[in-house]
Every structure is written in structure tokens, then in C-alpha cells.
Amino acid sequence: MFLRCKVRRKDGKQHRYWSVVENTRVAGGRVVQRHVLYLGEINDSQELAWRRSIEVLEDGAARPRTLSLFPEDRCEGLLADASIVGVRLSELRLRRPRQWGACWLALMLWRELQLDQFWRKRLGISRKGTRWDQVLFVLVAYRLLAPGSEWRLHREWFRRSALSDLLGEDAGLAEIHKLYRCHDRLLAHKQAVFDHVTARWRDLFNISYDVLLYDLTSTYFEADPPFPEDDKRRFGYSRDHRPDCVQIVIALVVTPEGLPLAYEVLPGNTADKTTLRGFLERIERQYGKARRVWLMDRGVPTEEVLAEMRDADPPVYYLVGTPKGRLTRLEKHLIAQPWQQARPGVQVKLLAQEGELYVLAHSRDRVAKERAMRRRHLKRLWARLTQLSTMRLTREELLMKLGAARDQSRTAWRLVTIEIAAERATFSYHLDRNKLRQTRLREGRYLLRTNLVEEDPAKLWGHYLLLMAVEEAFKNLKGDLAIRPVFHQLEARIEAHVFIAFLAYCLHVTLARRLHALAPGLTPRSVLEKFAAMQMIDVHLPTTDGRELVLTRYTEPEPELSLLLKKLKLELPAQPPPKITPAPAPPIPL
């Protein structure tokens, strides 16, 4: 194996993206390169560390050896010894292949966060001997590795995994009634979990909580209303583009590193601006009063809440985006202000007003991105209008098709003036060049407001870019962990479903933090897929005396996985000990 670099030029800057590759010989004597790991854009010290690890791995590799096997028909002359067991190699059987590596990694992350100890104390053991903490781990591991319904977990996935081997339990852990009843025991410990995981992240990664990100998302249900009056499943603005389904709203607080601190499940018709005050009080109770900065998108805080944050003792600091309508009102004041260089490609103007600082940021990269998006949408809308102008339609059909075109390209629709004939099914359209000119001037520009009046503008812009961390958290919850859709019917179990997804995300982001120091391009999902290649299998060897020797073994890691284990400082456990069935009882004489 070796490191391969791919160079890409973007915006006049050279970027180097690294991968670990391996030469593989194929038919015809050809050698092809097999992609092993994508590392992304790593720094020089990280590159050197990976090179040294690869060199040690290859130099220390043992040469393969040929071993001879002696079946039962070649053991003549051996002295009778109870410790010698003859096996029938011709009857060897391989049974129950199951996924082991990713399950083991999930268990290591669970123990690293000390969640095994946390839940063992709180959930305990039932009178029938059910280990509820282990049932919970099964649910969390399932959500992390192969998310789906509890019925699928019970019916097929648990048997295809090695969780029973790792936990020393049997298939009773995945009985369907236990999976559902475990949901009913979790919500009472939600706040204690928040306190526990934040303390562990402080110990593991030296995380501080002086900058917090706050945002909301929603998830929908496959369920039929109506519901009880106090049920949280409601119709509302759907971020999943499913207005036909009821939903709940999830409010989440994370650190800039993406580590979640707390969340709340709210009714599906909750307005974003009504949620912030409660979270400010919760975080203050949890961490005390301190100089803390809240990063939020526009639409989350209200003017009343921002005034309360400014007037608090000590003040609660914030950095929030503002609607473009406010930019129109402040434009005449901002024109007189000089541009300042915040960082390469980013310029800012500062305007102090009434105890706040307004920051107008102009990003060259965002200009290129937004301009390309606007051109693409406008081109699509223009082509559709040209197509409609040639169709023979009734007036009603024309209006419906124009409405559909408007829904598909709302941003571009504002730049086009359309005039429909009063009584005929005809229309005319032309580009509104004044609106286009105004839109071009505002592309790539953002107006931020903050009460951090003494902060460096470059630092403020860097803070605002951190909002991508909370968006990444929502993307992982909805993508990798498949929190949507929700099939539960009871409200308490719906919230428990979100809570289990939160625990799975804690494992996900803990792995991401460990990988971040190695290479930014290594994602938790790619690492879990590498570990998932390690299988466990039962080797059944019948003996010459009628017994059966069972060897439960996990497969040896491939070279790239050995490299990952070394970099993550993980050591695989010893193979499970062999088991042999008792000798058959002698026949009873008649």
C-alpha cells in the first residue's frame, strides 16, 4: 500500500487530496490500483504519520506458510491420550456467517463513552433476567449500522449480526416485545444522558462549550390523523418536503465540533421563533452563566428574545443571520462604510447601531455558487415558458402549468415579468432587468448581526460558517441514521425513537472526532463499512468419537483495516475459545 495524491485547482488555489491505494495483480500480469481509504485534504504531519504507518505495516508483514492437516485416517501409531481428538476434516462445515467488525466497533464506542456503566445502573435487570441495558445497546447499534424498523431488527438483522456473541447473550435480546418495552424506560433519564455525554466529551477531546449552535428540523410519520388534542404529531412546515404527512419538530444544540448537547421534541406546527427562550434557560441551568456565544440562522430568534439576551447579566452573546429585507433598510448606512479584508476572498463592512454590530459579508466563493444556481434556475424557467408559449391549451390549463413552473423555480420567477391575457389562453414574458441587476449585486452577500461589538470581523465570519456543523448533524440523523420516517404510534415511543437516534449519533460523532485528527476525508460511515467486512463464522468439525468441535472465529482484518486499527489505537480481542459437545452416552442394554 502507498499514498496517492490527486491535485485539483479551485479558485486559483491548489488543493491536494490523498488516498491510500494498493497495487493488485490481475489476469494477464497487469497491475491495477485498488482504492483503500480516502483521507481528504490532510496536512504535512498527518501525511508523514500515514506514510510511516504504511511502511511499518508492510515491512513487518509475515510471509505466508504452508501447513499440513492430518485427518483421522492418518493418525495411526498415536498413543491413546484424552487430550488428542481426531477430527473428520472431510465433514467440516461452515455455518452462521454474521457481521462482526462494525458491531465490535460500536461496542467499543459505547464503552468509550461509558454508556454501558451509565445504563447498567439505571435500567437494571428484570425479574426474568432481561438485561435492559443490553437491549438498549442492540437498538442503538442497529440505528448506527443498519437503521430500520424494530420488526426488521427482530425478524432478521439480529441473527445476521454478532451482537449475541459480543454481549454473551442469545436471541432473546431481540424479542419484539422487549424492543418496544425498552423504549418505555428511557425518557426519564434523558437529562442525565445529556450531562453524562458532555462530561465524557470534555474528558476525551477537551471540548469547551463557549460557542453553541442552535437550529431546528422536522421528521414525518407514516400515520393517519386525527390524534389526541395534546399529541405532538401535527401538520406544519415540512423540511422533508412531505406536507401530506404529520410531523414533529426537533430542536438541537451542538458544539462547533458537531457534538450534541441537548435536544427537544416539539409539536409539528411549532414556529421556529418560539423555541429559543426555553433552550437558553436549559443551557444556563446545565452549564451555569458564562460568556457563551449562540450561533443561529435567521428566523430562529425574535426581537424580544434578542433584547433579553442583550439585557441579561452577564449578557448572552449571539451571532445570527438576518433577512435580506433588513439589508434594504440599512443599505444607505452601509454604503458609506469601507470594505475590510476579513480573510482571502471575504470582505466585510461593519455598522454599529443601538448596541449591536451589523456585519455585511461579501464572499467571492458564494458569489460564484449563487450565480451559477440562479443561472441554472433561470435557464430552466425560460425553457419551460418558451415551451408553454407554443402549446395549445385552455386558459385553465395554462394557469395550472404556469403555477407548476412557478413552484419549481420560485427564485427565478421573481426575475421574470409575465402578463396573461384577460380572456385568451396566451401570455407574454420578459426579463426584469432591474430586479436582475439588484439580485446580482446581492449575490454572495450576507448581513449578520451580533452583540459581540469588540470581535474581529474575520472571527465573526468564521463563527457564522460553523452553522454547517448543525446542518451536518441533521444530515447524519436523517441520512446515515435514518431517523425518518417514524412508524411508532404511541407518543412516548416516538420520543424514545428520537432518543435512541440521539444516542446513535453520539457514537457516530465520537468516531468522527477520533478520525478528525487522522484525516478529514475519513468519514464514520466509510470506516464502519470497512469494519463491516469482518465476519464471524462457526466452524463445525465432527470428531472420531461422535462429538463435535465448534470453533467460533472472526475473519482476519484486511491490510487496510489493520492500518485503521493501528491508527485508531484499537486492538482486536482474542478469538473465542473452542467448544466441544459432550461425548455420547453409552447405549442402555436391553
PDB file of N, CA and C in Angstrom, residues 320-324 326-328 330 334 349 358-361 445-449 464:
ATOM      1  N   VAL A 320     -26.270  36.034  14.504  1.00  0.00           N
ATOM      2  CA  VAL A 320     -27.424  35.499  13.790  1.00  0.00           C
ATOM      3  C   VAL A 320     -27.504  36.128  12.406  1.00  0.00           C
ATOM      4  N   GLY A 321     -27.945  35.340  11.444  1.00  0.00           N
ATOM      5  CA  GLY A 321     -28.207  35.882  10.119  1.00  0.00           C
ATOM      6  C   GLY A 321     -29.475  36.711  10.133  1.00  0.00           C
ATOM      7  N   THR A 322     -29.611  37.608   9.183  1.00  0.00           N
ATOM      8  CA  THR A 322     -30.786  38.481   9.112  1.00  0.00           C
ATOM      9  C   THR A 322     -31.432  38.351   7.739  1.00  0.00           C
ATOM     10  N   PRO A 323     -32.747  38.571   7.650  1.00  0.00           N
ATOM     11  CA  PRO A 323     -33.413  38.551   6.342  1.00  0.00           C
ATOM     12  C   PRO A 323     -32.880  39.652   5.441  1.00  0.00           C
ATOM     13  N   LYS A 324     -32.997  39.441   4.121  1.00  0.00           N
ATOM     14  CA  LYS A 324     -32.457  40.421   3.188  1.00  0.00           C
ATOM     15  C   LYS A 324     -33.257  41.721   3.204  1.00  0.00           C
ATOM     16  N   ARG A 326     -33.867  43.463   5.826  1.00  0.00           N
ATOM     17  CA  ARG A 326     -33.137  44.368   6.714  1.00  0.00           C
ATOM     18  C   ARG A 326     -31.948  44.987   5.984  1.00  0.00           C
ATOM     19  N   LEU A 327     -31.352  44.250   5.050  1.00  0.00           N
ATOM     20  CA  LEU A 327     -30.256  44.808   4.262  1.00  0.00           C
ATOM     21  C   LEU A 327     -30.743  46.002   3.455  1.00  0.00           C
ATOM     22  N   THR A 328     -31.970  45.939   2.950  1.00  0.00           N
ATOM     23  CA  THR A 328     -32.531  47.062   2.195  1.00  0.00           C
ATOM     24  C   THR A 328     -32.644  48.300   3.085  1.00  0.00           C
ATOM     25  N   LEU A 330     -30.885  49.027   5.747  1.00  0.00           N
ATOM     26  CA  LEU A 330     -29.592  49.536   6.207  1.00  0.00           C
ATOM     27  C   LEU A 330     -28.640  49.889   5.072  1.00  0.00           C
ATOM     28  N   LEU A 334     -24.791  51.482   5.088  1.00  0.00           N
ATOM     29  CA  LEU A 334     -23.645  50.623   4.799  1.00  0.00           C
ATOM     30  C   LEU A 334     -22.825  51.119   3.614  1.00  0.00           C
ATOM     31  N   LYS A 349     -18.162  44.804   5.752  1.00  0.00           N
ATOM     32  CA  LYS A 349     -18.420  46.168   6.187  1.00  0.00           C
ATOM     33  C   LYS A 349     -19.069  46.089   7.561  1.00  0.00           C
ATOM     34  N   TYR A 358     -23.668  45.252  12.990  1.00  0.00           N
ATOM     35  CA  TYR A 358     -24.108  44.620  11.748  1.00  0.00           C
ATOM     36  C   TYR A 358     -22.884  44.371  10.874  1.00  0.00           C
ATOM     37  N   VAL A 359     -22.787  43.173  10.338  1.00  0.00           N
ATOM     38  CA  VAL A 359     -21.644  42.777   9.518  1.00  0.00           C
ATOM     39  C   VAL A 359     -22.173  42.380   8.151  1.00  0.00           C
ATOM     40  N   LEU A 360     -21.837  43.157   7.136  1.00  0.00           N
ATOM     41  CA  LEU A 360     -22.167  42.814   5.757  1.00  0.00           C
ATOM     42  C   LEU A 360     -20.963  42.091   5.160  1.00  0.00           C
ATOM     43  N   ALA A 361     -21.121  40.821   4.878  1.00  0.00           N
ATOM     44  CA  ALA A 361     -20.024  39.994   4.372  1.00  0.00           C
ATOM     45  C   ALA A 361     -20.235  39.709   2.893  1.00  0.00           C
ATOM     46  N   ARG A 445     -23.694  37.925  -0.652  1.00  0.00           N
ATOM     47  CA  ARG A 445     -23.630  38.877   0.459  1.00  0.00           C
ATOM     48  C   ARG A 445     -24.567  38.427   1.578  1.00  0.00           C
ATOM     49  N   TYR A 446     -24.088  38.536   2.799  1.00  0.00           N
ATOM     50  CA  TYR A 446     -24.854  38.133   3.976  1.00  0.00           C
ATOM     51  C   TYR A 446     -24.777  39.241   5.008  1.00  0.00           C
ATOM     52  N   LEU A 447     -25.908  39.526   5.608  1.00  0.00           N
ATOM     53  CA  LEU A 447     -25.944  40.522   6.673  1.00  0.00           C
ATOM     54  C   LEU A 447     -26.107  39.784   7.995  1.00  0.00           C
ATOM     55  N   LEU A 448     -25.113  39.914   8.866  1.00  0.00           N
ATOM     56  CA  LEU A 448     -25.126  39.289  10.180  1.00  0.00           C
ATOM     57  C   LEU A 448     -25.300  40.371  11.237  1.00  0.00           C
ATOM     58  N   ARG A 449     -25.873  39.988  12.367  1.00  0.00           N
ATOM     59  CA  ARG A 449     -25.991  40.921  13.480  1.00  0.00           C
ATOM     60  C   ARG A 449     -25.535  40.207  14.753  1.00  0.00           C
ATOM     61  N   TYR A 464     -19.869  32.244  11.885  1.00  0.00           N
ATOM     62  CA  TYR A 464     -21.106  32.015  11.134  1.00  0.00           C
ATOM     63  C   TYR A 464     -20.988  30.779  10.242  1.00  0.00           C
TER      64      TYR A 464
END
